[in-house]
Short mmCIF file of C-alpha atoms in Angstrom, two decimals:
data_model
loop_
_atom_site.label_atom_id
_atom_site.label_comp_id
_atom_site.label_asym_id
_atom_site.label_seq_id
_atom_site.Cartn_x
_atom_site.Cartn_y
_atom_site.Cartn_z
CA MET A 1 -8.42 10.87 -21.60
CA ARG A 2 -6.42 8.06 -23.14
CA ILE A 3 -4.98 5.87 -20.38
CA GLY A 4 -2.46 3.07 -20.58
CA LEU A 5 -2.48 0.12 -18.12
CA LEU A 6 0.59 -2.05 -17.65
CA GLY A 7 -0.28 -5.29 -15.85
CA THR A 8 -3.53 -7.20 -15.97
CA GLY A 9 -3.12 -9.64 -13.05
CA ARG A 10 -5.34 -9.61 -9.99
CA ILE A 11 -5.02 -5.88 -9.08
CA GLY A 12 -4.44 -4.88 -12.70
CA SER A 13 -7.72 -6.46 -13.75
CA PHE A 14 -9.49 -4.61 -11.01
CA HIS A 15 -7.97 -1.34 -12.14
CA ALA A 16 -8.97 -2.09 -15.68
CA GLU A 17 -12.63 -2.43 -14.69
CA VAL A 18 -12.48 0.83 -12.71
CA LEU A 19 -10.75 2.78 -15.54
CA ALA A 20 -12.95 1.36 -18.29
CA ARG A 21 -16.11 2.73 -16.67
CA HIS A 22 -14.66 6.03 -15.40
CA ARG A 23 -16.33 9.08 -16.93
CA ALA A 24 -12.98 10.76 -17.66
CA VAL A 25 -11.47 7.80 -19.55
CA ASP A 26 -12.28 7.83 -23.30
CA SER A 27 -10.02 4.91 -24.21
CA LEU A 28 -8.01 2.36 -22.28
CA LEU A 29 -4.97 0.56 -23.70
CA MET A 30 -3.64 -2.38 -21.77
CA ALA A 31 -0.60 -4.65 -21.90
CA ASP A 32 0.96 -7.45 -19.85
CA ALA A 33 3.96 -9.74 -20.02
CA ASP A 34 1.28 -12.38 -20.60
CA ALA A 35 -0.18 -11.04 -23.82
CA GLY A 36 -3.01 -13.53 -23.84
CA LEU A 37 -4.14 -12.37 -20.38
CA ALA A 38 -4.04 -8.72 -21.41
CA ALA A 39 -6.09 -9.47 -24.53
CA GLU A 40 -8.66 -11.36 -22.54
CA VAL A 41 -9.03 -8.53 -19.96
CA ALA A 42 -9.19 -5.92 -22.70
CA GLN A 43 -12.00 -7.77 -24.38
CA ARG A 44 -13.89 -8.21 -21.13
CA VAL A 45 -13.83 -4.55 -20.08
CA GLY A 46 -14.03 -2.99 -23.53
CA GLY A 47 -10.45 -1.82 -23.66
CA GLU A 48 -7.76 -2.13 -26.31
CA PHE A 49 -4.93 -4.64 -26.18
CA THR A 50 -1.43 -3.56 -27.19
CA PRO A 51 1.94 -5.33 -26.98
CA ALA A 52 3.76 -4.49 -23.78
CA GLU A 53 6.78 -3.03 -25.61
CA ASP A 54 4.53 -0.60 -27.50
CA LEU A 55 2.32 0.76 -24.76
CA LEU A 56 4.60 3.54 -23.47
CA THR A 57 5.21 4.83 -26.94
CA ALA A 58 1.51 5.10 -27.72
CA ASP A 59 -0.35 8.42 -27.62
CA LEU A 60 -1.36 8.51 -23.98
CA ASP A 61 -2.30 11.07 -21.35
CA ALA A 62 -1.17 8.91 -18.38
CA VAL A 63 -0.21 5.40 -17.42
CA VAL A 64 -1.19 3.09 -14.57
CA ILE A 65 1.48 0.56 -13.52
CA ALA A 66 0.18 -2.64 -11.94
CA SER A 67 2.78 -5.06 -13.28
CA ALA A 68 5.14 -7.36 -11.33
CA THR A 69 6.97 -5.48 -8.58
CA SER A 70 10.36 -6.19 -10.14
CA SER A 71 9.36 -4.07 -13.16
CA HIS A 72 8.04 -0.99 -11.32
CA ALA A 73 11.24 1.09 -11.18
CA GLU A 74 12.08 0.51 -14.82
CA LEU A 75 8.56 1.38 -15.95
CA ILE A 76 8.50 4.49 -13.77
CA GLY A 77 11.69 5.61 -15.41
CA ARG A 78 10.38 4.95 -18.92
CA ALA A 79 7.14 6.76 -18.18
CA SER A 80 9.09 9.72 -16.83
CA ARG A 81 11.29 9.91 -19.91
CA ALA A 82 8.20 9.77 -22.06
CA GLY A 83 6.73 12.72 -20.09
CA LEU A 84 3.79 10.67 -18.84
CA PRO A 85 2.08 11.06 -15.47
CA ALA A 86 2.17 7.67 -13.77
CA PHE A 87 0.21 5.87 -11.05
CA CYS A 88 2.14 2.90 -9.62
CA GLU A 89 1.22 0.24 -7.20
CA LYS A 90 3.58 0.07 -4.25
CA PRO A 91 6.48 -0.47 -3.94
CA ILE A 92 8.52 1.62 -6.31
CA ALA A 93 11.32 -0.97 -5.96
CA PHE A 94 12.39 -3.77 -3.61
CA ASP A 95 15.17 -1.70 -2.09
CA LEU A 96 16.23 1.82 -1.35
CA PRO A 97 18.81 2.29 -4.11
CA GLY A 98 16.25 1.24 -6.77
CA THR A 99 13.64 3.52 -5.20
CA LEU A 100 15.98 6.52 -5.09
CA GLU A 101 17.06 6.03 -8.71
CA ALA A 102 13.45 5.95 -9.88
CA LEU A 103 12.64 9.04 -7.93
CA ARG A 104 15.62 10.83 -9.46
CA GLU A 105 14.20 9.98 -12.90
CA VAL A 106 10.82 11.45 -11.93
CA GLU A 107 12.39 14.56 -10.50
CA ALA A 108 14.61 15.11 -13.56
CA ALA A 109 11.65 14.79 -15.90
CA GLY A 110 9.31 16.89 -13.73
CA THR A 111 6.52 14.34 -14.14
CA VAL A 112 3.80 13.17 -11.79
CA LEU A 113 4.20 9.90 -9.87
CA GLN A 114 1.34 8.81 -7.57
CA ILE A 115 1.87 5.71 -5.42
CA GLY A 116 -0.94 3.28 -4.59
CA PHE A 117 -1.28 3.39 -0.82
CA MET A 118 -5.03 2.78 -0.94
CA ARG A 119 -5.65 3.04 2.80
CA ARG A 120 -5.28 6.78 2.50
CA PHE A 121 -8.54 6.72 0.48
CA ASP A 122 -10.49 4.57 2.95
CA ALA A 123 -13.34 6.47 4.70
CA GLY A 124 -12.45 5.13 8.16
CA TYR A 125 -8.84 6.16 8.05
CA ALA A 126 -9.86 9.60 6.78
CA VAL A 127 -12.10 10.08 9.80
CA ALA A 128 -9.31 8.95 12.10
CA ARG A 129 -6.88 11.44 10.53
CA GLU A 130 -9.40 14.27 11.01
CA ARG A 131 -10.03 13.32 14.66
CA VAL A 132 -6.32 13.14 15.46
CA ARG A 133 -5.39 16.29 13.52
CA THR A 134 -8.20 18.37 15.12
CA GLY A 135 -7.35 17.25 18.65
CA GLY A 136 -10.40 15.07 19.21
CA LEU A 137 -8.37 12.40 20.98
CA GLY A 138 -6.24 14.84 22.95
CA ARG A 139 -2.54 13.93 23.13
CA LEU A 140 -2.10 10.76 21.19
CA HIS A 141 0.00 8.27 23.21
CA THR A 142 -0.63 4.79 21.63
CA VAL A 143 -1.38 3.42 18.17
CA ARG A 144 -1.96 -0.25 17.36
CA THR A 145 -2.15 -1.60 13.84
CA VAL A 146 -3.13 -5.10 12.64
CA SER A 147 -2.70 -6.49 9.15
CA SER A 148 -3.61 -10.13 8.76
CA ASP A 149 -4.12 -12.09 5.56
CA ALA A 150 -6.81 -14.80 5.59
CA ALA A 151 -4.52 -17.21 3.76
CA PRO A 152 -0.89 -17.18 2.69
CA PRO A 153 0.08 -16.33 -0.89
CA PRO A 154 1.49 -18.97 -3.26
CA ALA A 155 4.98 -20.12 -2.37
CA ALA A 156 6.34 -18.80 -5.64
CA TYR A 157 5.26 -15.27 -4.66
CA LEU A 158 7.27 -15.08 -1.49
CA PRO A 159 10.78 -14.71 -2.92
CA LEU A 160 9.42 -11.94 -5.20
CA SER A 161 7.45 -10.11 -2.52
CA GLY A 162 10.26 -8.30 -0.77
CA GLY A 163 9.29 -9.83 2.57
CA LEU A 164 6.50 -9.21 5.06
CA TYR A 165 7.75 -5.76 6.22
CA ARG A 166 8.17 -4.37 2.69
CA ASP A 167 5.17 -6.11 1.13
CA CYS A 168 2.50 -5.85 3.87
CA LEU A 169 3.55 -3.81 6.87
CA VAL A 170 4.68 -0.99 4.61
CA HIS A 171 1.00 -0.09 4.33
CA ASP A 172 0.85 0.27 8.12
CA PHE A 173 3.99 2.40 8.20
CA ASP A 174 2.49 4.69 5.57
CA ILE A 175 -0.89 5.01 7.19
CA VAL A 176 0.56 5.72 10.61
CA ARG A 177 2.46 8.63 9.12
CA TRP A 178 -0.58 9.83 7.20
CA VAL A 179 -3.06 9.64 10.09
CA THR A 180 -0.82 11.03 12.80
CA GLY A 181 1.24 13.52 10.81
CA ARG A 182 4.34 12.30 12.65
CA GLU A 183 7.50 10.54 11.50
CA VAL A 184 8.88 7.22 12.75
CA VAL A 185 12.28 7.75 14.35
CA GLU A 186 13.08 4.30 15.77
CA VAL A 187 11.95 0.70 15.33
CA TYR A 188 12.39 -2.60 17.14
CA ALA A 189 11.13 -5.53 15.12
CA THR A 190 10.98 -9.31 15.28
CA GLY A 191 9.41 -12.06 13.21
CA SER A 192 8.62 -15.74 13.18
CA ALA A 193 8.72 -18.24 10.33
CA ALA A 194 6.71 -20.77 12.34
CA GLY A 195 3.97 -22.24 10.11
CA PRO A 196 4.25 -23.38 6.48
CA GLU A 197 7.86 -24.29 5.58
CA MET A 198 7.72 -22.02 2.50
CA PHE A 199 8.32 -18.91 4.58
CA ALA A 200 11.64 -20.07 6.05
CA ALA A 201 12.65 -21.41 2.61
CA ALA A 202 12.09 -17.96 1.17
CA GLY A 203 14.05 -16.27 3.97
CA ASP A 204 10.80 -14.53 5.04
CA VAL A 205 8.61 -14.60 8.17
CA ALA A 206 4.96 -15.60 8.41
CA THR A 207 4.29 -13.35 11.37
CA ALA A 208 5.95 -10.06 12.35
CA ALA A 209 5.73 -7.47 15.06
CA ALA A 210 7.34 -4.05 15.40
CA VAL A 211 7.39 -1.31 18.01
CA LEU A 212 7.71 2.13 16.43
CA THR A 213 8.59 5.38 18.22
CA LEU A 214 7.23 8.53 16.61
CA ASP A 215 8.98 11.87 16.73
CA ASP A 216 6.63 13.16 19.42
CA GLY A 217 7.04 10.09 21.66
CA THR A 218 3.84 8.30 20.57
CA LEU A 219 4.34 4.50 20.62
CA VAL A 220 3.01 2.27 17.85
CA THR A 221 2.73 -1.49 17.75
CA ALA A 222 2.34 -2.99 14.28
CA THR A 223 1.63 -6.67 13.76
CA SER A 224 1.10 -8.74 10.67
CA THR A 225 0.57 -12.35 9.69
CA ARG A 226 0.04 -14.29 6.49
CA CYS A 227 -2.02 -16.99 8.19
CA ASN A 228 -5.21 -15.67 9.82
CA GLY A 229 -7.85 -18.35 9.24
CA ALA A 230 -10.70 -16.24 10.69
CA GLY A 231 -10.51 -13.83 7.69
CA TYR A 232 -8.81 -10.73 6.38
CA ASP A 233 -8.26 -8.33 9.27
CA VAL A 234 -6.88 -4.81 8.86
CA ARG A 235 -7.43 -2.45 11.79
CA MET A 236 -6.00 0.57 13.49
CA GLU A 237 -6.63 1.63 17.08
CA LEU A 238 -5.68 5.13 18.31
CA ALA A 239 -5.60 6.03 21.97
CA GLY A 240 -5.29 9.55 23.32
CA GLU A 241 -5.70 11.27 26.66
CA LEU A 242 -9.30 12.26 25.80
CA ASP A 243 -10.68 9.42 23.71
CA GLN A 244 -10.02 6.21 21.72
CA LEU A 245 -11.20 5.10 18.29
CA ALA A 246 -10.82 2.14 15.98
CA VAL A 247 -10.62 1.90 12.17
CA GLY A 248 -11.75 -1.32 10.48
CA LEU A 249 -14.04 -2.51 13.29
CA ASP A 250 -17.43 -3.46 11.80
CA GLU A 251 -19.81 -6.37 11.41
CA ARG A 252 -17.38 -8.13 9.03
CA THR A 253 -14.24 -7.86 11.17
CA PRO A 254 -13.02 -11.42 11.77
CA LEU A 255 -12.94 -11.02 15.54
CA THR A 256 -15.06 -12.79 18.16
CA SER A 257 -15.60 -11.54 21.68
CA THR A 258 -15.58 -13.97 24.61
CA GLU A 259 -17.84 -11.64 26.62
CA THR A 260 -21.51 -12.67 26.88
CA SER A 261 -22.61 -9.23 25.67
CA GLY A 262 -19.90 -8.93 23.02
CA PRO A 263 -20.30 -9.38 19.26
CA PRO A 264 -20.36 -12.92 17.85
CA ALA A 265 -18.22 -14.20 14.99
CA PRO A 266 -19.14 -12.36 11.79
CA ALA A 267 -21.47 -14.20 9.40
CA LYS A 268 -19.39 -13.11 6.39
CA PRO A 269 -15.86 -11.99 7.39
CA TRP A 270 -13.73 -10.00 4.99
CA SER A 271 -12.00 -12.44 2.59
CA GLY A 272 -9.19 -10.28 1.14
CA PHE A 273 -7.82 -6.87 0.34
CA LEU A 274 -9.72 -6.33 -2.88
CA GLU A 275 -13.04 -6.89 -1.15
CA ARG A 276 -12.23 -4.88 1.97
CA PHE A 277 -10.67 -1.88 0.16
CA ALA A 278 -12.56 -1.85 -3.18
CA PRO A 279 -13.95 1.68 -2.61
CA ALA A 280 -10.52 2.92 -1.65
CA TYR A 281 -8.90 1.49 -4.77
CA GLU A 282 -11.54 3.21 -6.90
CA ALA A 283 -11.04 6.51 -5.03
CA GLU A 284 -7.25 6.53 -5.51
CA LEU A 285 -7.60 6.09 -9.26
CA ASP A 286 -10.21 8.79 -9.40
CA ALA A 287 -7.77 11.04 -7.55
CA PHE A 288 -4.99 10.19 -10.01
CA LEU A 289 -7.16 11.10 -12.96
CA ALA A 290 -8.01 14.41 -11.24
CA VAL A 291 -4.26 15.03 -10.74
CA VAL A 292 -3.65 14.38 -14.43
CA ARG A 293 -6.42 16.87 -15.32
CA GLY A 294 -4.82 19.46 -13.04
CA GLU A 295 -7.77 19.51 -10.68
CA ARG A 296 -5.95 18.56 -7.50
CA ALA A 297 -2.50 18.12 -5.95
CA ASN A 298 -0.81 14.72 -5.87
CA PRO A 299 -2.17 12.99 -2.73
CA CYS A 300 0.67 10.41 -2.44
CA ASP A 301 3.85 11.07 -4.32
CA GLY A 302 6.99 8.95 -4.53
CA ARG A 303 8.57 10.61 -1.49
CA GLU A 304 5.78 9.13 0.65
CA ALA A 305 6.63 5.64 -0.62
CA LEU A 306 10.29 6.26 0.17
CA ALA A 307 9.49 7.27 3.71
CA ALA A 308 7.44 4.11 4.35
CA LEU A 309 10.08 1.93 2.75
CA ARG A 310 12.83 3.41 4.97
CA VAL A 311 10.79 2.25 8.02
CA ALA A 312 10.34 -1.21 6.50
CA GLU A 313 14.09 -1.40 5.81
CA ALA A 314 14.88 -0.41 9.40
CA CYS A 315 12.55 -3.16 10.56
CA GLU A 316 14.42 -5.71 8.47
CA VAL A 317 17.74 -4.58 9.94
CA SER A 318 16.26 -4.69 13.44
CA ARG A 319 14.91 -8.25 12.95
CA ARG A 320 18.21 -9.44 11.55
CA GLU A 321 20.51 -7.76 14.04
CA ARG A 322 18.17 -8.02 17.03
CA ARG A 323 18.50 -4.36 18.07
CA PRO A 324 16.63 -1.03 17.97
CA VAL A 325 17.31 0.78 14.70
CA ARG A 326 17.05 4.51 14.04
CA VAL A 327 15.30 5.23 10.74
CA ALA A 328 17.98 7.88 10.18
CA GLU A 329 20.45 5.00 9.67
CA MET A 330 18.68 4.15 6.43
CA PRO A 331 19.73 5.92 3.19
CA GLY A 332 17.44 8.41 1.48
CA ALA A 333 16.68 10.95 4.21
#
């Protein structure tokens, strides 16, 4: 297959390496707003550089979009109009109107859009889903998620990120839906900008917490922070009437027990998302290429991204208005 890659920054460069060595990819064309960067990455992985304005008019079988978030919706629309299957990093757009418009383009064109929620392809989350769906935990009553970055992003990134709920916690909202098979019906969220001044300056929070109520009464707590000096920490705990289990708890989890018989601080804690989820990122691209070849159904289409974003939007309203918010209040149901 002949694959186009738009965006060769941190995640785009990782995708370039995965695609360049994939058995199903015969040639890889890549472009970026920074032409020099795209040319350098193309040379490094054995791909082919092309100007950004020309990539979607090239002879391609599919396109992978890993460019700046602000460009996602436009590029999804262009790929749809060109009849190209597209894989796009989350989010589709910063807001619900932009997301809905992009999805209308995909639907009108009848093309494939797969969204990059990589946790769905992590082995631990897959086991949790199986245990929950087959009744291994009994009636699920409580879920706890943690998403903590080892260090904050550059200050210039924050105004472009969409905020902590849309940029980071949206992964938790998606994986809660995927693992449990239930929908979020109500949220109550709060956040704190305590810490580096850049968060308040960007109108964002450095730490956030949300209580979610699922449609079967299961309660979920979701917390996130940009400033977790112990390391990169992404976990999920699921508690049922018969059993409990944890995803993301291993010898590299940046968590130290105070019990004498408990685990010590990890010798090499996880440093970031690319290290922690590298196999999952590879698996989601492998799945996309299988979708393009007609070998499997789309594992994460645009409607899944819309559902997670509606929860994130509800959390933003809840934080701002200091009240519980029904997800049904958000457009796009």
